[in-house]
PDB file of C-alpha atoms in Angstrom:
ATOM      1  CA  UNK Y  16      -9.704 -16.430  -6.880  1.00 64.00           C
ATOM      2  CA  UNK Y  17     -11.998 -13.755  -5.635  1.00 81.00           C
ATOM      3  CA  UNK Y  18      -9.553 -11.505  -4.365  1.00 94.00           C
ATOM      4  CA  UNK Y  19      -9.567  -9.353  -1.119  1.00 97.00           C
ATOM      5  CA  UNK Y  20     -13.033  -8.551  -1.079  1.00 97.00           C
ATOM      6  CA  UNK Y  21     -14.417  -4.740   0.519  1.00 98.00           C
ATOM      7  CA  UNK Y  22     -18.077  -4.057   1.419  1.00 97.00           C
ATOM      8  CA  UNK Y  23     -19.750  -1.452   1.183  1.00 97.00           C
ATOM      9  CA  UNK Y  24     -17.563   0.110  -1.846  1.00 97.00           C
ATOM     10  CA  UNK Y  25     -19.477   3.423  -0.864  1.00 97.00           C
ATOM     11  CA  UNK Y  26     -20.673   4.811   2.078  1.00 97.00           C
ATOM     12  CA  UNK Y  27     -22.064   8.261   3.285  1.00 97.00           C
ATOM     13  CA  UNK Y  28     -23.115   8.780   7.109  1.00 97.00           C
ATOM     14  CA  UNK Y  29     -24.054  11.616   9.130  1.00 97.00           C
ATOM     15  CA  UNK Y  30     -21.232  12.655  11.440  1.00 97.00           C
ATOM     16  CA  UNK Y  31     -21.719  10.689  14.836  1.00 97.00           C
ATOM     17  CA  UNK Y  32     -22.822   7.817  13.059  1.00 97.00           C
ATOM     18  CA  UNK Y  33     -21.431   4.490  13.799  1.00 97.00           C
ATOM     19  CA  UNK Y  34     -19.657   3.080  10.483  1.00 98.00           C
ATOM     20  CA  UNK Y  35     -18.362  -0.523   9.853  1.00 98.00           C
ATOM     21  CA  UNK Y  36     -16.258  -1.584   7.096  1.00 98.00           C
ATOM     22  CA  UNK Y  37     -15.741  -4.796   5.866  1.00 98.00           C
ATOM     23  CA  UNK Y  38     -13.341  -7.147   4.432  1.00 98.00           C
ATOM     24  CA  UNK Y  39     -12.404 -10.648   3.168  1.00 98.00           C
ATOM     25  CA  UNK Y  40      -8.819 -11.237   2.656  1.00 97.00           C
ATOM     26  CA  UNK Y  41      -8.139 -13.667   0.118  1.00 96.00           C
ATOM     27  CA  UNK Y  42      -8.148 -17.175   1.736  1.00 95.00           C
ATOM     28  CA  UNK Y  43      -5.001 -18.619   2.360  1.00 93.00           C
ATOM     29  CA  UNK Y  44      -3.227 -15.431   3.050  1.00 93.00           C
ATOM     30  CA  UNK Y  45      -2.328 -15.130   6.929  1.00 91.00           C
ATOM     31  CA  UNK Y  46      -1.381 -10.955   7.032  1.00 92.00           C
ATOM     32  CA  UNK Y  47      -3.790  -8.149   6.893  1.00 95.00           C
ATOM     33  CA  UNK Y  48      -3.389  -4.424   6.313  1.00 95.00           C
ATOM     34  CA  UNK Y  49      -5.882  -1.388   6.425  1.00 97.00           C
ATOM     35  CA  UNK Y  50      -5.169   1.910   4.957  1.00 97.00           C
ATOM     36  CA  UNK Y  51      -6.353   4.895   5.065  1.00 97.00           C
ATOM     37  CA  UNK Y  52      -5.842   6.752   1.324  1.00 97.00           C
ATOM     38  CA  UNK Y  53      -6.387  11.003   1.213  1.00 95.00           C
ATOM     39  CA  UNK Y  54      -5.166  13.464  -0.815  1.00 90.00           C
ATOM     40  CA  UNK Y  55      -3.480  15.350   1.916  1.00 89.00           C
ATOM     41  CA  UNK Y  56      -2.024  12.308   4.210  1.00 89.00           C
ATOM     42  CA  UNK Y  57      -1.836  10.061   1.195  1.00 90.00           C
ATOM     43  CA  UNK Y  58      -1.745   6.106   1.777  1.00 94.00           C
ATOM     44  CA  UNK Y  59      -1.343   5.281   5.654  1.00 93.00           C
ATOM     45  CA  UNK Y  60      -1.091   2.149   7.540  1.00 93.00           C
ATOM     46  CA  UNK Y  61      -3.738   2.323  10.068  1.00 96.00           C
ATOM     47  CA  UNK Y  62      -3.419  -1.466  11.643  1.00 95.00           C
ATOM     48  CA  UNK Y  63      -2.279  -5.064  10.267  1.00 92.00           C
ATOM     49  CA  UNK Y  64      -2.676  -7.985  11.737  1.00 94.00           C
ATOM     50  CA  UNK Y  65      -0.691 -11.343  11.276  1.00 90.00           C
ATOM     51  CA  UNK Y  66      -2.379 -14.863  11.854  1.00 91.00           C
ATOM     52  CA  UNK Y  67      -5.636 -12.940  13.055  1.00 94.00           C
ATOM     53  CA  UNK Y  68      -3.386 -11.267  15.620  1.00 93.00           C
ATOM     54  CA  UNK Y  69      -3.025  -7.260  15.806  1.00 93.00           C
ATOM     55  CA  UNK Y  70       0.717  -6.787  15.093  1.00 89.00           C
ATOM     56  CA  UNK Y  71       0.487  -2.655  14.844  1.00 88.00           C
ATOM     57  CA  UNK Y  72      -1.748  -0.086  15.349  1.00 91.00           C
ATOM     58  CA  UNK Y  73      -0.081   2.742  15.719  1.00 90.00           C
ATOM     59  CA  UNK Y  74      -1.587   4.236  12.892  1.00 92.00           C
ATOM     60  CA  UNK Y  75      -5.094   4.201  14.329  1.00 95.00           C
ATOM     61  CA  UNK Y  76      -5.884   7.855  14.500  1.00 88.00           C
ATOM     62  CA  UNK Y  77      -7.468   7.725  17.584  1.00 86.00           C
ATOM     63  CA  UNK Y  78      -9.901   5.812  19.940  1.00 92.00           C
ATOM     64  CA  UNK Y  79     -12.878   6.337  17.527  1.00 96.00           C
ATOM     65  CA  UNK Y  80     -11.256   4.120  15.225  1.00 97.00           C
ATOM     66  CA  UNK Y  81     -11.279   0.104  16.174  1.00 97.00           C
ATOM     67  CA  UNK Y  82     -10.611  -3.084  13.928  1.00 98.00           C
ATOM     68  CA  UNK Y  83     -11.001  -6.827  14.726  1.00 97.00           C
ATOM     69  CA  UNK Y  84     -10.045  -9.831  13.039  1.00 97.00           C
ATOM     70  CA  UNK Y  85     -12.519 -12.636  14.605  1.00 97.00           C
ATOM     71  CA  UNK Y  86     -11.353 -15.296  12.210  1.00 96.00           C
ATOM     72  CA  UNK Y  87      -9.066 -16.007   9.135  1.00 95.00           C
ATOM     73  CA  UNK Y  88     -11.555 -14.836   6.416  1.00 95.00           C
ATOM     74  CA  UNK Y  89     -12.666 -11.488   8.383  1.00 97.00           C
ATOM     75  CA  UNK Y  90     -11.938  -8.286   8.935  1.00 98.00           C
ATOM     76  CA  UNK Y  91     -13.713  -5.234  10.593  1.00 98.00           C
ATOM     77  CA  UNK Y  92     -12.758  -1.568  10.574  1.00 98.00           C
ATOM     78  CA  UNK Y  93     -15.064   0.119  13.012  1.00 98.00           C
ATOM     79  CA  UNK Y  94     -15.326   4.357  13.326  1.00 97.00           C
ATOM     80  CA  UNK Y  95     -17.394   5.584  16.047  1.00 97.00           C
ATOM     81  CA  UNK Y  96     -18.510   8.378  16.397  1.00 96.00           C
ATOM     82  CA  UNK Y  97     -17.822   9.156  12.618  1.00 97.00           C
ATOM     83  CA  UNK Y  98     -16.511  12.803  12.121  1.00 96.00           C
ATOM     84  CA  UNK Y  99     -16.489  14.692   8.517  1.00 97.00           C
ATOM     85  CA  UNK Y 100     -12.176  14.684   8.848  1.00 96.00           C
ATOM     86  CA  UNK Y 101     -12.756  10.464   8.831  1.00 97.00           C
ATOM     87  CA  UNK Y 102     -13.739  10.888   4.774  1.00 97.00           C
ATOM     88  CA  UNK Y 103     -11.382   8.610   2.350  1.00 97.00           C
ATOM     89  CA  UNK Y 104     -10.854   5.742   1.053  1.00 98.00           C
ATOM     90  CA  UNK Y 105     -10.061   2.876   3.019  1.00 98.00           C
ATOM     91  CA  UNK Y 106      -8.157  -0.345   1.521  1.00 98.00           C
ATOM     92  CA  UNK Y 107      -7.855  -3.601   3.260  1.00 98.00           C
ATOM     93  CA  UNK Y 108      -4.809  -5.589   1.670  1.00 96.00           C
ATOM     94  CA  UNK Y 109      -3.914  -9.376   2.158  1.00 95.00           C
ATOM     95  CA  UNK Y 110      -1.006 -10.782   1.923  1.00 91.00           C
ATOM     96  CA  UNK Y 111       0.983 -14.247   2.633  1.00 88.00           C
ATOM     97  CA  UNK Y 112       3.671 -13.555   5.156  1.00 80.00           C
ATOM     98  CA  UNK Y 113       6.078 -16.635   5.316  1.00 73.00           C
ATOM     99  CA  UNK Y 114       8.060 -16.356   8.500  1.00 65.00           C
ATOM    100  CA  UNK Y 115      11.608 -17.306   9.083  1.00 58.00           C
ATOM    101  CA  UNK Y 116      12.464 -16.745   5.629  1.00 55.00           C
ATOM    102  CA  UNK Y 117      13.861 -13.781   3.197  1.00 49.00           C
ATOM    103  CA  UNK Y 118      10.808 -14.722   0.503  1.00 55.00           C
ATOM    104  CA  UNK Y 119       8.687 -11.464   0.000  1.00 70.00           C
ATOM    105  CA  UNK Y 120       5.143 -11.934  -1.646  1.00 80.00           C
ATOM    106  CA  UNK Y 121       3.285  -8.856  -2.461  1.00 88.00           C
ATOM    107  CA  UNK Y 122       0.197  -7.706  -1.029  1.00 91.00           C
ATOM    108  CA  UNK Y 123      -3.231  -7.873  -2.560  1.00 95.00           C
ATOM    109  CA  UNK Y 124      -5.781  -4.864  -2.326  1.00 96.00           C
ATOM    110  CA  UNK Y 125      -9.569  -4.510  -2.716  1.00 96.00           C
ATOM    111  CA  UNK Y 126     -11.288  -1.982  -4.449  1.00 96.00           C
ATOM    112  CA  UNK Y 127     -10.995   0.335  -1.626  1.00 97.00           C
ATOM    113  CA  UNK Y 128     -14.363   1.599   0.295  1.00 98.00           C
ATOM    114  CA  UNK Y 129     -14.987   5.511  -0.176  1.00 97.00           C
ATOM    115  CA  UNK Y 130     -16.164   6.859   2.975  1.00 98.00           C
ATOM    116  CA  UNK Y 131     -17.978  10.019   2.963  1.00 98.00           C
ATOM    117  CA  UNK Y 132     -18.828  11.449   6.148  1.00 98.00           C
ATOM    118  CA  UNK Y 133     -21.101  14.674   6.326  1.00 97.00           C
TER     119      UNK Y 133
ATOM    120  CA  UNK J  22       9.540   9.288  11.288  1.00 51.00           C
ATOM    121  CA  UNK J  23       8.954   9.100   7.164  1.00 53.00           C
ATOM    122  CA  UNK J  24      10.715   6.053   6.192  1.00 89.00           C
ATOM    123  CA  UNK J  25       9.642   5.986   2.374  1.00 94.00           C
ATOM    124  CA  UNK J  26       9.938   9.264  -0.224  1.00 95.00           C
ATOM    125  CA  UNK J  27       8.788  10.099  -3.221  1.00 96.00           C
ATOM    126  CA  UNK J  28      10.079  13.432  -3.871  1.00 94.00           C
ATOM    127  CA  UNK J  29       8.127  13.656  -7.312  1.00 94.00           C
ATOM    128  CA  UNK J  30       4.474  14.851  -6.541  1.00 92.00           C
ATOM    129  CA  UNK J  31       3.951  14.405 -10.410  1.00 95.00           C
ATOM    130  CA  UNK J  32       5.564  13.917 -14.143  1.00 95.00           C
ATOM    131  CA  UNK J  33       4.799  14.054 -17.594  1.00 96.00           C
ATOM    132  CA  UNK J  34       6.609  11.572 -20.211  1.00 97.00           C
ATOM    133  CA  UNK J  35       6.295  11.329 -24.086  1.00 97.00           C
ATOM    134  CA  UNK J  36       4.619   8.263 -25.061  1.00 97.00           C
ATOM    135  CA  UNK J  37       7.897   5.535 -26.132  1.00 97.00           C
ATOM    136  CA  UNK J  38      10.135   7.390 -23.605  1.00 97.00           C
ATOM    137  CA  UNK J  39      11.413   6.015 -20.784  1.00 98.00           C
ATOM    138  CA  UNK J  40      10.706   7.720 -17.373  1.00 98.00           C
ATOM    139  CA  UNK J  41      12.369   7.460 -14.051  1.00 98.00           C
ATOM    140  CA  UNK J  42      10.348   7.764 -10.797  1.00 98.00           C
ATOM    141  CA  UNK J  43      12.375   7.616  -7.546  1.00 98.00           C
ATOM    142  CA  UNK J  44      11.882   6.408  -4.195  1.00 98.00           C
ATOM    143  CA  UNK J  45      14.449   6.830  -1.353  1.00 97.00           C
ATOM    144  CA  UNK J  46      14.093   4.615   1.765  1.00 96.00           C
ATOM    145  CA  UNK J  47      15.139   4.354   5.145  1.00 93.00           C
ATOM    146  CA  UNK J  48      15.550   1.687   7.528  1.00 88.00           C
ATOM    147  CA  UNK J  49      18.050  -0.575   9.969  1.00 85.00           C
ATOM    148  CA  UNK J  50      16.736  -3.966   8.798  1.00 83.00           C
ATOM    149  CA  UNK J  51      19.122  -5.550   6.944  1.00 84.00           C
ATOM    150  CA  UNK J  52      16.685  -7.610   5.587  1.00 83.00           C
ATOM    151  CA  UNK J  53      13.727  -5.829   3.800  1.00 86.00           C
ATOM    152  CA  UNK J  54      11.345  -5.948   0.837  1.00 89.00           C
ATOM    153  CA  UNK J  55      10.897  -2.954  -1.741  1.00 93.00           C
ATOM    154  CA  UNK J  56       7.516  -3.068  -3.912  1.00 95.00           C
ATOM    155  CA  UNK J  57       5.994  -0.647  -6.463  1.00 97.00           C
ATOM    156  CA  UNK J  58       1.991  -0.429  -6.981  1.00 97.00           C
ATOM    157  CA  UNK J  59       0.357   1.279  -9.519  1.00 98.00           C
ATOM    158  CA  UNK J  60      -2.880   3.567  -9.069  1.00 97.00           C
ATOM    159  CA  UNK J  61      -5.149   4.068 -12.263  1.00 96.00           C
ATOM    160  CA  UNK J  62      -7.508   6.865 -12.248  1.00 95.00           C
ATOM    161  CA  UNK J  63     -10.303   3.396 -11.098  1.00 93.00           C
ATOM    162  CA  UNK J  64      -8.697   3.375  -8.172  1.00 94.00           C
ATOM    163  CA  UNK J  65      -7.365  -0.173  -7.446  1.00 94.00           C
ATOM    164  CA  UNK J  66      -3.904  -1.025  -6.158  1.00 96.00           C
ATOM    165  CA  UNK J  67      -1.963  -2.745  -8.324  1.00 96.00           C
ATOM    166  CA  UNK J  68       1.092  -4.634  -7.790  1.00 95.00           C
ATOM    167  CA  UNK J  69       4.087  -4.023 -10.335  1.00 97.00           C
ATOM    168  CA  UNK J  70       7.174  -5.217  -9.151  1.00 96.00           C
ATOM    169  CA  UNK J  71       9.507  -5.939  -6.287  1.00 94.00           C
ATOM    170  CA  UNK J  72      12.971  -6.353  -4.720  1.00 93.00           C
ATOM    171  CA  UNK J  73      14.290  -7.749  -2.075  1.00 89.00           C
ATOM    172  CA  UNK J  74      17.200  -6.194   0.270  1.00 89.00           C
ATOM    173  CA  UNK J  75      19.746  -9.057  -0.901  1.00 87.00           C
ATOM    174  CA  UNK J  76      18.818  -9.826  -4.042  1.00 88.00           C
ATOM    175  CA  UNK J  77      22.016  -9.082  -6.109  1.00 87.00           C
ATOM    176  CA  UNK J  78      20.406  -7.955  -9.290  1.00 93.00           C
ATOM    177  CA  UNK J  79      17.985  -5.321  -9.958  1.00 95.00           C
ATOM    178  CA  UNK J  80      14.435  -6.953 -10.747  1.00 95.00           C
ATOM    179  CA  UNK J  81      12.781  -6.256 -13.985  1.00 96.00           C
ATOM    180  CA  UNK J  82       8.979  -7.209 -15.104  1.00 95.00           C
ATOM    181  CA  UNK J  83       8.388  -6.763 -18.933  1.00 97.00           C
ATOM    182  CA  UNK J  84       9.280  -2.860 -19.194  1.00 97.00           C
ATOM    183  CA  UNK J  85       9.297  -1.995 -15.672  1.00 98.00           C
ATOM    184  CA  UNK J  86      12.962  -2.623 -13.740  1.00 97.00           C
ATOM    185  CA  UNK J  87      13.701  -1.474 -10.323  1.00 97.00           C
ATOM    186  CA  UNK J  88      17.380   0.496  -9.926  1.00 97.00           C
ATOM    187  CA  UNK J  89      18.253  -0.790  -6.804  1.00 96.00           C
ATOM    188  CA  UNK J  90      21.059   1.269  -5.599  1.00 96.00           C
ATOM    189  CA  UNK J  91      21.351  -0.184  -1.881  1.00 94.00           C
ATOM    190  CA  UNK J  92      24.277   2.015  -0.382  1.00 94.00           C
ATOM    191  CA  UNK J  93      22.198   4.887  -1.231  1.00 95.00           C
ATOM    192  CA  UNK J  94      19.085   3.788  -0.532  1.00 95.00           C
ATOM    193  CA  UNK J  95      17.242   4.278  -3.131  1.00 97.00           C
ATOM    194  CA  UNK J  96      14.920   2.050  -5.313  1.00 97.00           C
ATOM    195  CA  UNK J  97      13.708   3.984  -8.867  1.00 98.00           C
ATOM    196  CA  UNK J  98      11.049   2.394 -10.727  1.00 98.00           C
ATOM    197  CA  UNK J  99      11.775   2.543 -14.538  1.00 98.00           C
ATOM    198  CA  UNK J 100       9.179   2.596 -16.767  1.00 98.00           C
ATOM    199  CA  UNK J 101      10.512   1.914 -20.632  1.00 97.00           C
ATOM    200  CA  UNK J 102       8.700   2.649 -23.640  1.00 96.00           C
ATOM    201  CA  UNK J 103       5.590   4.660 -22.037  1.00 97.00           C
ATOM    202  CA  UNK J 104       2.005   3.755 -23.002  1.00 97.00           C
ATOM    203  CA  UNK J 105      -0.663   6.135 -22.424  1.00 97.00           C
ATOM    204  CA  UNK J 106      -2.367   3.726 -20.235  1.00 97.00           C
ATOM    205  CA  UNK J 107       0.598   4.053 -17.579  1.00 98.00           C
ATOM    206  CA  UNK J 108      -0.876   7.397 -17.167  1.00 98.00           C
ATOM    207  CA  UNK J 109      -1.563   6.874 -13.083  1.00 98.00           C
ATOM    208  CA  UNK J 110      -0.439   7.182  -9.724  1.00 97.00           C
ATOM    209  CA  UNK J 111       2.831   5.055  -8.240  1.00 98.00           C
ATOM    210  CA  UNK J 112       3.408   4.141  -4.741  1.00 97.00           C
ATOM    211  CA  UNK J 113       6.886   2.993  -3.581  1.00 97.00           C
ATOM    212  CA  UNK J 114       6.197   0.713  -0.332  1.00 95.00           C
ATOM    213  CA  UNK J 115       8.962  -1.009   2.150  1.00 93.00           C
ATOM    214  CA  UNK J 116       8.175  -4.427   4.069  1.00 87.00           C
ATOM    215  CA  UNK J 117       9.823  -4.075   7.100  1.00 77.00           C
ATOM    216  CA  UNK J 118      10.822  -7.134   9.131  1.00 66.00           C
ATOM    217  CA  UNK J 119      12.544  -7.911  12.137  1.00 53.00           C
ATOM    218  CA  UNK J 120      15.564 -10.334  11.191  1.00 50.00           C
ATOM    219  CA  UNK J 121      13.723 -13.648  10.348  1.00 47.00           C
ATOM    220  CA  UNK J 122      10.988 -12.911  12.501  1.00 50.00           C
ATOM    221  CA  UNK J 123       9.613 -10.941   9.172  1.00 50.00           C
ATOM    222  CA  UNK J 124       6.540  -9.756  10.737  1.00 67.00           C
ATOM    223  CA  UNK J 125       5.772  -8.406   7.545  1.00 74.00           C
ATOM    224  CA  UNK J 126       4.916  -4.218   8.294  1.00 81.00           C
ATOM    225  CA  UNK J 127       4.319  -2.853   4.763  1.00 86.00           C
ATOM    226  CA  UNK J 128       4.041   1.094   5.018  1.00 90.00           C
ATOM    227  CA  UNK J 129       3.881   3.585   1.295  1.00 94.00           C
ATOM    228  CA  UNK J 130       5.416   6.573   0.186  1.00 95.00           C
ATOM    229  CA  UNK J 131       2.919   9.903  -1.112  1.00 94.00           C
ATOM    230  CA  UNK J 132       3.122   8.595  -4.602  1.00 95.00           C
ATOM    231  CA  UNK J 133       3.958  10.094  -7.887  1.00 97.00           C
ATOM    232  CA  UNK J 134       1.396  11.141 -10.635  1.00 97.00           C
ATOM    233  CA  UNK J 135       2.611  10.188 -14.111  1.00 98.00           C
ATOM    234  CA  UNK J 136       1.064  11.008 -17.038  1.00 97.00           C
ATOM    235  CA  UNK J 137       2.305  10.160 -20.425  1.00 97.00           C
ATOM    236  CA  UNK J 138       1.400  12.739 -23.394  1.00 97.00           C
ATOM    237  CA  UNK J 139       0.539  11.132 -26.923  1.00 95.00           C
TER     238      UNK J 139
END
């Protein structure tokens, strides 16, 4: 198994650039999380979707910020404009949410993308 | 509103001592997952251990065990017999669900820096 897989693992834009980040959860697994990790704010849930479906995103920091989930094996998190404040790293985490049931499986993370923005 | 804490922005341990790192949670699901990642210096996320709301004993993984204290609300990851290579960031995280719906939220707490002196 693969694992959740991030691309690009590094990426430095000019502020008002467009920036897209990828990921593929790992297959089989039906939930998806992205996070936003910073020293100051630490690890936040930005969106998550279940079954391809946006559950919450309530942690989307605003309108620049957008994420899709066209099929079962992809995930987009789109920032546009970019802005320097956007800098971290973002994870995308898969898990395999059983519904109707007490059973807990843990969630799986990629390496994380490091987003510079200057 | 915060629902996981991590009061412990960092700690040392001697290497072969035990160490206690705490998480305190909050929530009105009476059914709800608790999970502990670690986060090496590398970067990635890794999973170390979990318990669930109404699982009647505490769960233990090799020398990390989870004191699951459920009336206070509070979910301390024990570490026994530290290694130098447990040197690293931990996150406490809660799934939240909705009853058996379980769709599956999983939000972090700021994390505690460990580092074990030789």
């Amino acid at each position: 198994d693969a694992g959740v897989i991030q691309s690009p693992r590094h990426e430095v834009t000019e502020m008002g650039q467009e920036v897209t980040l990828r990921c593929k959860p790992i297959s089989g697994h039906n939930s998806l999380f992205w996070y936003r990790q910073t020293m100051m704010r630490g690890l936040e849930l930005l969106i998550y979707f279940n079954n391809n479906v946006p559950i919450d995103d309530s942690g989307m920091p605003e309108d620049r910020f957008s994420a899709k989930m066209p099929n079962a094996s992809f995930s987009t998190l789109k920032i546009q404009p970019s802005e320097p404040r956007d800098s971290a790293v973002y994870f995308c985490a898969s898990r395999l949410l059983l519904t109707g049931q007490n059973l807990n499986t843990e969630a799986f993370f990629g390496q994380g993308t490091r987003l510079t923005v200057v | 509103a915060q629902k996981i804490t991590q009061t412990q922005p960092g700690m040392f341990v001697q290497e072969k001592e035990a160490v206690t790192l705490d998480c305190t949670y909050d929530t009105s699901d009476p059914s709800y997952g608790l999970f502990w990642y670690k986060q090496p210096s590398s970067g990635e996320m890794i999973f170390l251990i979990y318990q669930g709301s109404y699982d009647q004993q505490n769960a233990t993984e090799g020398r990390y065990s989870l004191n699951f204290q459920k009336a206070r609300k509070s979910a301390n990851l024990v570490i026994s017999a530290s290694q130098l290579g447990d040197s690293a960031m931990y996150f406490c995280a809660m799934r939240e669900g909705h009853g058996s719906s379980n769709t599956g939220k999983l939000i972090f707490g700021q994390g505690t820096t460990l580092q074990v002196k030789p």
